[in-house]
CSV table of C-alpha atoms in Angstrom, one decimal:
chain,number,residue,atom,x,y,z
A,1,MET,CA,3.8,5.8,-22.8
A,2,LEU,CA,5.4,4.6,-26.3
A,3,SER,CA,2.1,3.3,-27.8
A,4,LYS,CA,-1.6,4.4,-25.6
A,5,PRO,CA,-4.0,2.0,-25.4
A,6,GLU,CA,-6.5,2.3,-28.2
A,7,ASN,CA,-9.2,1.0,-25.8
A,8,GLU,CA,-10.6,4.2,-24.2
A,9,ARG,CA,-11.7,2.7,-20.8
A,10,PHE,CA,-8.6,1.0,-20.7
A,11,ARG,CA,-7.0,4.0,-21.7
A,12,ARG,CA,-8.2,6.3,-18.6
A,13,GLN,CA,-7.3,3.1,-16.3
A,14,VAL,CA,-4.0,3.5,-17.4
A,15,GLU,CA,-3.6,6.9,-17.2
A,16,PHE,CA,-5.2,7.0,-13.6
A,17,ILE,CA,-2.4,4.2,-12.2
A,18,ILE,CA,0.1,6.4,-13.6
A,19,GLU,CA,-1.2,9.7,-11.4
A,20,ILE,CA,-1.8,7.9,-8.8
A,21,ASP,CA,2.1,7.2,-8.4
A,22,LYS,CA,2.8,11.0,-7.1
A,23,VAL,CA,1.5,9.7,-3.3
A,24,LYS,CA,4.7,8.2,-3.3
A,25,HIS,CA,6.3,11.8,-2.6
A,26,ILE,CA,3.4,13.4,-0.2
A,27,PHE,CA,5.2,13.3,3.2
A,28,ARG,CA,3.2,12.8,6.6
A,29,GLN,CA,4.5,13.9,10.0
A,30,THR,CA,4.6,10.2,11.0
A,31,PRO,CA,8.2,8.6,11.1
A,32,LEU,CA,9.4,5.4,10.3
A,33,LEU,CA,9.7,3.1,12.5
A,34,ASN,CA,13.5,3.5,12.5
A,35,LYS,CA,13.4,6.9,12.5
A,36,SER,CA,15.5,7.4,9.1
A,37,ARG,CA,12.7,9.9,7.7
A,38,LYS,CA,8.9,10.5,7.5
A,39,GLU,CA,6.7,8.1,5.5
A,40,ASN,CA,4.8,9.0,2.6
A,41,ASP,CA,1.0,8.4,1.7
A,42,ALA,CA,1.7,5.1,0.0
A,43,GLU,CA,3.6,3.5,2.7
A,44,HIS,CA,1.1,4.7,5.1
A,45,SER,CA,-2.0,3.4,3.0
A,46,TRP,CA,-0.4,0.2,2.4
A,47,HIS,CA,0.3,-0.4,6.4
A,48,LEU,CA,-3.7,0.3,6.8
A,49,ALA,CA,-4.6,-1.6,4.3
A,50,SER,CA,-2.3,-4.7,5.6
A,51,MET,CA,-3.3,-4.0,9.1
A,52,VAL,CA,-7.2,-4.7,8.1
A,53,THR,CA,-5.9,-7.9,6.9
A,54,VAL,CA,-4.8,-8.9,10.4
A,55,LEU,CA,-7.2,-7.3,12.4
A,56,GLY,CA,-10.2,-7.9,10.6
A,57,GLU,CA,-11.9,-9.8,13.6
A,58,TYR,CA,-12.4,-6.3,15.5
A,59,ALA,CA,-14.7,-5.1,12.7
A,60,PRO,CA,-18.4,-4.8,13.9
A,61,GLU,CA,-20.5,-7.6,12.7
A,62,GLY,CA,-21.1,-7.4,9.3
A,63,THR,CA,-18.4,-4.8,8.1
A,64,ASP,CA,-17.5,-5.7,4.7
A,65,LEU,CA,-13.7,-5.8,4.9
A,66,SER,CA,-13.2,-5.7,1.2
A,67,ARG,CA,-14.8,-2.2,1.1
A,68,VAL,CA,-13.0,-1.2,3.8
A,69,LEU,CA,-9.5,-2.2,1.9
A,70,LYS,CA,-10.6,-0.6,-1.0
A,71,MET,CA,-11.3,3.0,1.2
A,72,VAL,CA,-7.7,2.9,3.1
A,73,LEU,CA,-5.8,2.3,-0.3
A,74,ILE,CA,-8.0,5.4,-1.7
A,75,HIS,CA,-8.6,7.6,1.0
A,76,ASP,CA,-5.3,9.8,1.0
A,77,LEU,CA,-5.1,10.3,-2.8
A,78,VAL,CA,-6.9,13.7,-2.5
A,79,GLU,CA,-3.6,14.5,-1.0
A,80,ILE,CA,-1.9,14.7,-4.2
A,81,ASP,CA,-3.6,18.2,-5.2
A,82,ALA,CA,-4.0,19.2,-1.6
A,83,GLY,CA,-1.1,18.1,0.3
A,84,ASP,CA,-1.0,16.2,3.8
A,85,THR,CA,-2.9,18.2,6.8
A,86,TYR,CA,-1.1,17.1,9.8
A,87,LEU,CA,-3.9,15.8,12.6
A,88,PHE,CA,-3.2,18.8,14.6
A,89,ASP,CA,-2.9,21.4,12.3
A,90,GLU,CA,-6.3,23.3,13.1
A,91,ALA,CA,-5.0,26.4,10.8
A,92,ALA,CA,-4.4,24.0,7.6
A,93,ALA,CA,-8.1,22.2,8.7
A,94,ALA,CA,-10.3,25.3,7.8
A,95,ASP,CA,-10.1,25.0,4.3
A,96,LYS,CA,-9.2,20.9,4.2
A,97,ASP,CA,-12.7,20.1,2.8
A,98,GLU,CA,-12.8,22.5,0.0
A,99,ARG,CA,-9.2,21.8,-1.2
A,100,GLU,CA,-9.4,18.0,-1.0
A,101,GLN,CA,-13.0,17.5,-2.4
A,102,LYS,CA,-11.8,19.6,-5.6
A,103,ALA,CA,-8.9,17.4,-5.9
A,104,ALA,CA,-11.1,14.0,-5.7
A,105,GLU,CA,-13.2,15.7,-8.5
A,106,ARG,CA,-9.8,15.8,-11.0
A,107,ILE,CA,-8.2,12.6,-9.7
A,108,PHE,CA,-10.7,10.5,-9.7
A,109,GLY,CA,-12.2,12.2,-13.1
A,110,ILE,CA,-9.4,10.6,-14.9
A,111,LEU,CA,-11.2,7.4,-14.4
A,112,PRO,CA,-14.2,6.0,-16.6
A,113,GLU,CA,-17.3,8.0,-15.2
A,114,ASP,CA,-18.8,4.6,-13.2
A,115,THR,CA,-15.4,3.9,-11.2
A,116,GLY,CA,-14.8,7.5,-10.7
A,117,ALA,CA,-18.0,8.0,-9.1
A,118,GLY,CA,-17.8,4.8,-7.0
A,119,LEU,CA,-14.1,5.5,-5.6
A,120,MET,CA,-15.6,9.1,-5.0
A,121,SER,CA,-18.6,7.7,-3.5
A,122,LEU,CA,-16.1,5.9,-1.1
A,123,TRP,CA,-14.0,8.4,-0.7
A,124,HIS,CA,-16.8,10.4,0.8
A,125,GLU,CA,-18.5,7.5,3.0
A,126,PHE,CA,-14.9,7.4,4.6
A,127,GLU,CA,-14.9,10.9,5.5
A,128,GLU,CA,-18.2,11.0,6.9
A,129,ARG,CA,-17.1,7.6,9.1
A,130,LYS,CA,-21.0,6.9,9.3
A,131,THR,CA,-20.7,3.1,8.4
A,132,CYS,CA,-19.1,0.4,9.9
A,133,GLU,CA,-16.7,0.6,6.8
A,134,ALA,CA,-16.0,3.9,7.5
A,135,ARG,CA,-15.6,3.5,11.4
A,136,PHE,CA,-13.0,0.6,11.2
A,137,ALA,CA,-11.1,2.3,8.4
A,138,ALA,CA,-10.8,5.4,10.7
A,139,LEU,CA,-9.6,3.3,13.4
A,140,MET,CA,-6.7,1.7,11.1
A,141,ASP,CA,-6.2,5.8,10.2
A,142,ARG,CA,-5.4,6.7,13.4
A,143,PHE,CA,-4.2,4.0,15.3
A,144,GLN,CA,-1.5,3.3,13.0
A,145,PRO,CA,0.5,6.7,13.1
A,146,PHE,CA,-0.1,6.3,17.3
A,147,LEU,CA,1.6,3.3,16.9
A,148,HIS,CA,4.4,5.0,15.2
A,149,ASN,CA,4.7,7.9,17.5
A,150,ILE,CA,4.8,5.3,20.8
A,151,GLU,CA,7.5,3.3,19.0
A,152,THR,CA,9.7,6.3,18.1
A,153,GLU,CA,9.9,8.2,21.4
A,154,GLY,CA,7.2,10.4,20.0
A,155,ILE,CA,9.5,11.9,17.4
A,156,SER,CA,6.7,13.9,15.6
A,157,TRP,CA,4.8,15.1,18.6
A,158,GLN,CA,7.6,16.7,20.4
A,159,GLU,CA,8.9,18.1,17.3
A,160,HIS,CA,5.2,20.0,17.2
A,161,GLY,CA,4.8,20.3,20.8
A,162,ILE,CA,1.7,18.2,20.9
A,163,ARG,CA,0.1,17.9,23.9
A,164,ARG,CA,-1.9,14.9,26.0
A,165,SER,CA,-5.1,16.6,25.6
A,166,GLN,CA,-4.9,17.2,21.9
A,167,VAL,CA,-3.6,13.4,20.8
A,168,LEU,CA,-6.7,11.9,22.9
A,169,GLY,CA,-9.2,14.6,21.2
A,170,ARG,CA,-8.2,13.7,18.1
A,171,ILE,CA,-7.2,10.0,18.3
A,172,LYS,CA,-9.5,8.4,21.0
A,173,PRO,CA,-13.2,9.2,19.4
A,174,ALA,CA,-12.0,6.8,16.5
A,175,LEU,CA,-11.3,4.1,19.1
A,176,GLU,CA,-14.0,4.4,21.3
A,177,GLU,CA,-16.1,1.2,19.9
A,178,PHE,CA,-13.0,-0.6,20.2
A,179,PRO,CA,-11.7,-1.6,23.6
A,180,LEU,CA,-8.5,-3.3,23.0
A,181,PHE,CA,-7.2,-0.3,21.1
A,182,LEU,CA,-8.8,2.1,23.5
A,183,ASP,CA,-7.0,0.6,26.3
A,184,PHE,CA,-3.4,0.5,24.6
A,185,LEU,CA,-4.1,4.3,23.7
A,186,VAL,CA,-4.9,5.6,27.1
A,187,LYS,CA,-2.2,3.4,29.0
A,188,ASN,CA,0.3,4.3,26.4
A,189,VAL,CA,-0.4,8.2,26.3
A,190,ASP,CA,-0.2,8.3,29.9
A,191,ALA,CA,3.2,6.6,29.8
A,192,ALA,CA,4.0,9.2,26.8
A,193,VAL,CA,3.7,12.0,29.3
A,194,GLU,CA,5.4,10.6,32.1
A,195,LYS,CA,8.5,10.0,29.5
A,196,GLY,CA,8.0,13.7,28.1
A,197,TRP,CA,7.3,12.9,24.7
A,198,LEU,CA,3.6,14.3,25.0
A,199,LYS,CA,3.2,17.7,27.4
A,200,PRO,CA,0.7,17.5,30.1
A,201,ASP,CA,-2.1,19.8,29.8
B,1,MET,CA,6.3,0.6,22.9
B,2,LEU,CA,5.9,1.5,26.5
B,3,SER,CA,2.7,-0.3,27.3
B,4,LYS,CA,2.1,-3.4,25.5
B,5,PRO,CA,-1.5,-5.2,25.4
B,6,GLU,CA,-2.3,-7.8,28.6
B,7,ASN,CA,-4.0,-9.7,25.5
B,8,GLU,CA,-2.0,-12.0,24.1
B,9,ARG,CA,-3.4,-12.3,20.2
B,10,PHE,CA,-3.9,-8.5,19.9
B,11,ARG,CA,-0.1,-8.1,21.1
B,12,ARG,CA,0.6,-10.5,18.6
B,13,GLN,CA,-1.2,-9.0,16.3
B,14,VAL,CA,0.6,-5.2,17.2
B,15,GLU,CA,4.2,-6.8,17.0
B,16,PHE,CA,3.4,-8.0,13.4
B,17,ILE,CA,2.4,-4.5,12.3
B,18,ILE,CA,5.3,-3.1,14.0
B,19,GLU,CA,7.5,-5.9,11.9
B,20,ILE,CA,6.4,-4.8,8.7
B,21,ASP,CA,7.3,-1.5,8.4
B,22,LYS,CA,10.8,-2.7,7.0
B,23,VAL,CA,9.3,-3.4,3.7
B,24,LYS,CA,9.3,0.2,3.3
B,25,HIS,CA,13.0,-0.2,3.5
B,26,ILE,CA,13.7,-2.5,1.0
B,27,PHE,CA,14.1,-1.4,-2.6
B,28,ARG,CA,13.4,-2.9,-6.0
B,29,GLN,CA,14.7,-1.7,-9.1
B,30,THR,CA,11.7,-0.1,-10.5
B,31,PRO,CA,11.8,3.7,-10.3
B,32,LEU,CA,9.3,6.0,-9.6
B,33,LEU,CA,7.6,7.5,-12.3
B,34,ASN,CA,9.0,11.4,-11.5
B,35,LYS,CA,12.8,9.3,-12.0
B,36,SER,CA,13.4,10.7,-8.4
B,37,ARG,CA,15.0,6.9,-6.6
B,38,LYS,CA,13.8,3.6,-6.9
B,39,GLU,CA,10.5,2.4,-4.9
B,40,ASN,CA,10.2,0.2,-2.0
B,41,ASP,CA,8.0,-2.7,-1.2
B,42,ALA,CA,5.6,-0.9,0.5
B,43,GLU,CA,4.8,1.0,-2.5
B,44,HIS,CA,5.0,-1.1,-4.6
B,45,SER,CA,2.2,-3.2,-2.8
B,46,TRP,CA,0.1,-0.6,-2.4
B,47,HIS,CA,0.2,0.4,-6.0
B,48,LEU,CA,-1.0,-3.3,-7.2
B,49,ALA,CA,-3.8,-2.9,-4.4
B,50,SER,CA,-5.1,0.2,-5.8
B,51,MET,CA,-4.6,-1.2,-9.3
B,52,VAL,CA,-7.0,-4.3,-8.1
B,53,THR,CA,-9.7,-1.9,-7.2
B,54,VAL,CA,-9.8,0.0,-10.4
B,55,LEU,CA,-9.1,-2.8,-12.6
B,56,GLY,CA,-11.0,-5.6,-11.2
B,57,GLU,CA,-13.3,-5.8,-14.4
B,58,TYR,CA,-11.0,-7.5,-16.5
B,59,ALA,CA,-10.3,-10.5,-13.7
B,60,PRO,CA,-11.4,-13.7,-14.9
B,61,GLU,CA,-15.4,-14.5,-13.7
B,62,GLY,CA,-16.0,-15.7,-9.8
B,63,THR,CA,-12.3,-14.2,-9.0
B,64,ASP,CA,-12.2,-13.0,-5.7
B,65,LEU,CA,-11.4,-9.4,-5.5
B,66,SER,CA,-10.8,-9.3,-1.6
B,67,ARG,CA,-8.3,-12.5,-1.6
B,68,VAL,CA,-6.4,-10.6,-4.6
B,69,LEU,CA,-6.1,-7.6,-2.7
B,70,LYS,CA,-5.1,-9.2,0.3
B,71,MET,CA,-2.2,-11.3,-1.5
B,72,VAL,CA,-1.0,-8.4,-3.5
B,73,LEU,CA,-0.7,-6.4,0.1
B,74,ILE,CA,1.6,-9.0,1.7
B,75,HIS,CA,3.1,-10.8,-1.1
B,76,ASP,CA,6.5,-8.9,-0.9
B,77,LEU,CA,6.7,-9.4,3.3
B,78,VAL,CA,8.9,-12.2,2.5
B,79,GLU,CA,11.6,-9.7,1.2
B,80,ILE,CA,12.2,-8.2,4.8
B,81,ASP,CA,14.7,-11.4,5.3
B,82,ALA,CA,14.8,-12.4,2.1
B,83,GLY,CA,15.8,-9.1,0.0
B,84,ASP,CA,14.4,-8.0,-3.3
B,85,THR,CA,15.2,-10.2,-6.2
B,86,TYR,CA,15.2,-8.8,-9.2
B,87,LEU,CA,12.9,-10.2,-11.9
B,88,PHE,CA,15.9,-10.9,-14.5
B,89,ASP,CA,18.2,-11.7,-12.2
B,90,GLU,CA,18.8,-15.7,-12.8
B,91,ALA,CA,21.7,-16.3,-10.1
B,92,ALA,CA,19.6,-14.9,-7.3
B,93,ALA,CA,16.5,-16.7,-8.5
B,94,ALA,CA,18.4,-20.3,-7.7
B,95,ASP,CA,18.0,-20.1,-3.9
B,96,LYS,CA,15.3,-17.6,-3.7
B,97,ASP,CA,12.3,-19.9,-2.7
B,98,GLU,CA,14.2,-21.2,-0.1
B,99,ARG,CA,14.8,-18.0,1.4
B,100,GLU,CA,11.4,-16.4,1.1
B,101,GLN,CA,10.1,-19.8,2.8
B,102,LYS,CA,12.1,-19.9,5.4
B,103,ALA,CA,11.5,-15.6,5.9
B,104,ALA,CA,7.8,-16.5,5.6
B,105,GLU,CA,7.8,-18.8,8.6
B,106,ARG,CA,9.9,-16.3,10.7
B,107,ILE,CA,7.3,-13.2,9.5
B,108,PHE,CA,4.1,-14.9,9.5
B,109,GLY,CA,4.9,-16.7,12.5
B,110,ILE,CA,4.8,-13.4,14.5
B,111,LEU,CA,1.0,-13.6,14.0
B,112,PRO,CA,-1.8,-15.6,16.2
B,113,GLU,CA,-1.2,-19.3,14.8
B,114,ASP,CA,-4.4,-19.4,12.7
B,115,THR,CA,-4.1,-15.9,11.3
B,116,GLY,CA,-0.5,-16.7,10.3
B,117,ALA,CA,-1.4,-19.9,8.8
B,118,GLY,CA,-4.1,-18.1,6.7
B,119,LEU,CA,-1.5,-15.8,5.2
B,120,MET,CA,1.3,-18.3,4.5
B,121,SER,CA,-1.3,-20.5,2.4
B,122,LEU,CA,-2.5,-17.0,0.6
B,123,TRP,CA,1.3,-16.5,-0.1
B,124,HIS,CA,2.2,-19.7,-1.5
B,125,GLU,CA,-1.3,-19.8,-3.5
B,126,PHE,CA,0.1,-16.4,-5.1
B,127,GLU,CA,3.6,-18.3,-6.0
B,128,GLU,CA,1.8,-21.1,-7.4
B,129,ARG,CA,-0.3,-19.3,-10.0
B,130,LYS,CA,-2.8,-21.3,-10.4
B,131,THR,CA,-6.1,-20.2,-9.1
B,132,CYS,CA,-7.9,-16.9,-10.7
B,133,GLU,CA,-6.9,-14.8,-7.8
B,134,ALA,CA,-3.2,-15.6,-7.8
B,135,ARG,CA,-3.4,-15.0,-11.6
B,136,PHE,CA,-4.7,-11.8,-11.5
B,137,ALA,CA,-2.2,-10.8,-8.8
B,138,ALA,CA,0.5,-12.0,-11.1
B,139,LEU,CA,-0.8,-9.9,-13.7
B,140,MET,CA,-0.9,-6.7,-11.4
B,141,ASP,CA,3.0,-7.7,-10.2
B,142,ARG,CA,4.2,-7.7,-13.8
B,143,PHE,CA,2.1,-4.8,-15.1
B,144,GLN,CA,3.1,-2.6,-12.8
B,145,PRO,CA,6.8,-2.3,-13.0
B,146,PHE,CA,6.6,-2.6,-16.7
B,147,LEU,CA,4.2,0.6,-16.6
B,148,HIS,CA,6.9,2.0,-14.7
B,149,ASN,CA,9.8,1.4,-17.3
B,150,ILE,CA,7.7,2.4,-20.5
B,151,GLU,CA,7.1,5.8,-18.4
B,152,THR,CA,10.2,6.4,-17.8
B,153,GLU,CA,12.4,5.4,-20.9
B,154,GLY,CA,13.4,1.8,-19.4
B,155,ILE,CA,15.9,3.3,-16.8
B,156,SER,CA,16.0,-0.2,-15.2
B,157,TRP,CA,16.1,-1.9,-18.3
B,158,GLN,CA,18.9,0.4,-19.5
B,159,GLU,CA,20.6,0.1,-16.1
B,160,HIS,CA,20.9,-4.1,-16.3
B,161,GLY,CA,21.3,-4.0,-20.1
B,162,ILE,CA,18.0,-6.3,-20.5
B,163,ARG,CA,17.0,-7.8,-23.7
B,164,ARG,CA,13.6,-7.8,-25.6
B,165,SER,CA,13.3,-11.6,-25.0
B,166,GLN,CA,13.9,-11.5,-21.2
B,167,VAL,CA,11.1,-9.1,-20.9
B,168,LEU,CA,8.7,-10.8,-23.2
B,169,GLY,CA,9.8,-14.3,-21.7
B,170,ARG,CA,9.4,-12.9,-18.0
B,171,ILE,CA,6.1,-11.0,-18.3
B,172,LYS,CA,4.6,-11.9,-21.0
B,173,PRO,CA,3.5,-15.2,-19.5
B,174,ALA,CA,1.2,-13.6,-17.1
B,175,LEU,CA,-0.3,-11.3,-19.7
B,176,GLU,CA,-1.4,-14.3,-22.1
B,177,GLU,CA,-4.8,-14.3,-21.1
B,178,PHE,CA,-5.6,-10.9,-20.8
B,179,PRO,CA,-5.8,-9.6,-24.2
B,180,LEU,CA,-5.8,-5.4,-23.2
B,181,PHE,CA,-2.3,-5.7,-21.4
B,182,LEU,CA,-1.1,-8.3,-23.6
B,183,ASP,CA,-1.7,-5.8,-26.5
B,184,PHE,CA,-0.5,-3.4,-24.3
B,185,LEU,CA,2.8,-4.9,-23.5
B,186,VAL,CA,3.9,-6.2,-27.2
B,187,LYS,CA,3.5,-2.7,-28.7
B,188,ASN,CA,5.2,-0.8,-26.5
B,189,VAL,CA,7.8,-3.4,-26.2
B,190,ASP,CA,8.5,-3.0,-29.7
B,191,ALA,CA,8.3,0.8,-29.4
B,192,ALA,CA,11.4,0.3,-26.6
B,193,VAL,CA,13.4,-1.5,-28.5
B,194,GLU,CA,12.8,1.3,-31.7
B,195,LYS,CA,13.8,3.9,-28.6
B,196,GLY,CA,17.2,1.8,-28.1
B,197,TRP,CA,15.6,1.3,-24.2
B,198,LEU,CA,16.0,-2.5,-24.6
B,199,LYS,CA,18.5,-4.5,-26.3
B,200,PRO,CA,17.4,-6.3,-29.4
B,201,ASP,CA,17.9,-9.9,-29.4
């Protein structure tokens, strides 16, 4: 910028806003629904947050949806440094936590200390999947790419030779306590195997 | 999808989630910060929502930030049908309201009636700029593209031959009650004119 804010707190906030523009270049394996290209983390995070605004009624009683919104908005910022780890890539998963923790420290560290610590803690909460907010955020994070696969003839599954048991193993746990979503998953996985989009086991 | 949800309410929610994927193809005039291409509405909306999570302390007292979040997440969905209207395009602005209202009816109409009516009302509230939530959302919506222009040598301003008075006329009103943002705007506009990124009047 040509003239930086004199106010130190505001300057750091603006710097953070500029930094996170980079997630618009972090591409995931999930295709857009018109199959024209893969989606990036900013689009994915927006989609999850929008889903929270229309699916909030399925969250466990007492869930603070505004915390879920914040969680899904910031959950992939660490990928600016750590890159996207494909859900079914077991090799890359090995050092994922370490890479992402380092990234979180740098990126949230740009912010004023109190705000940065708040987002760091929210990101850890998301990763740990223990609170009802984190479990509902995880539901969104698993359901959206599944829906994209089902709507695009399983392009990314076919590209990576994914099997039925991998999808169920990695996605089903997050859907277990949400009956409508679980039913949708199971029926569509079976149908996808029949269509040849997913390998049987 | 291969197997549609039997539950009618859930089916309409899922259909809406699929429909809104289209904003990932609605391009704005604002460039990404690395100047590689223009940004789309999903990326823009994600950026605004993320800004709300770190700039909330500047919202007027009593602002419900979770409503601001929802507002910025859905504020551009109408552009799926109505297209993006460039902030400085006065000709396109003439029938913008009518085009967008029609779009809102179709798109929010996909949802279960209660949820759809809620989002429609939230969108109208955003457009009317009267509540503190709408005014804070508008601040985000004006500040983000301004920041992108300042960070990219005013690419889109130069492309469209934008003048100083146009930027101040269209952006300043939304920043008036937020001193740090207003100061940032005025100083950077003056500097941008000096650099030749914005035409003087």
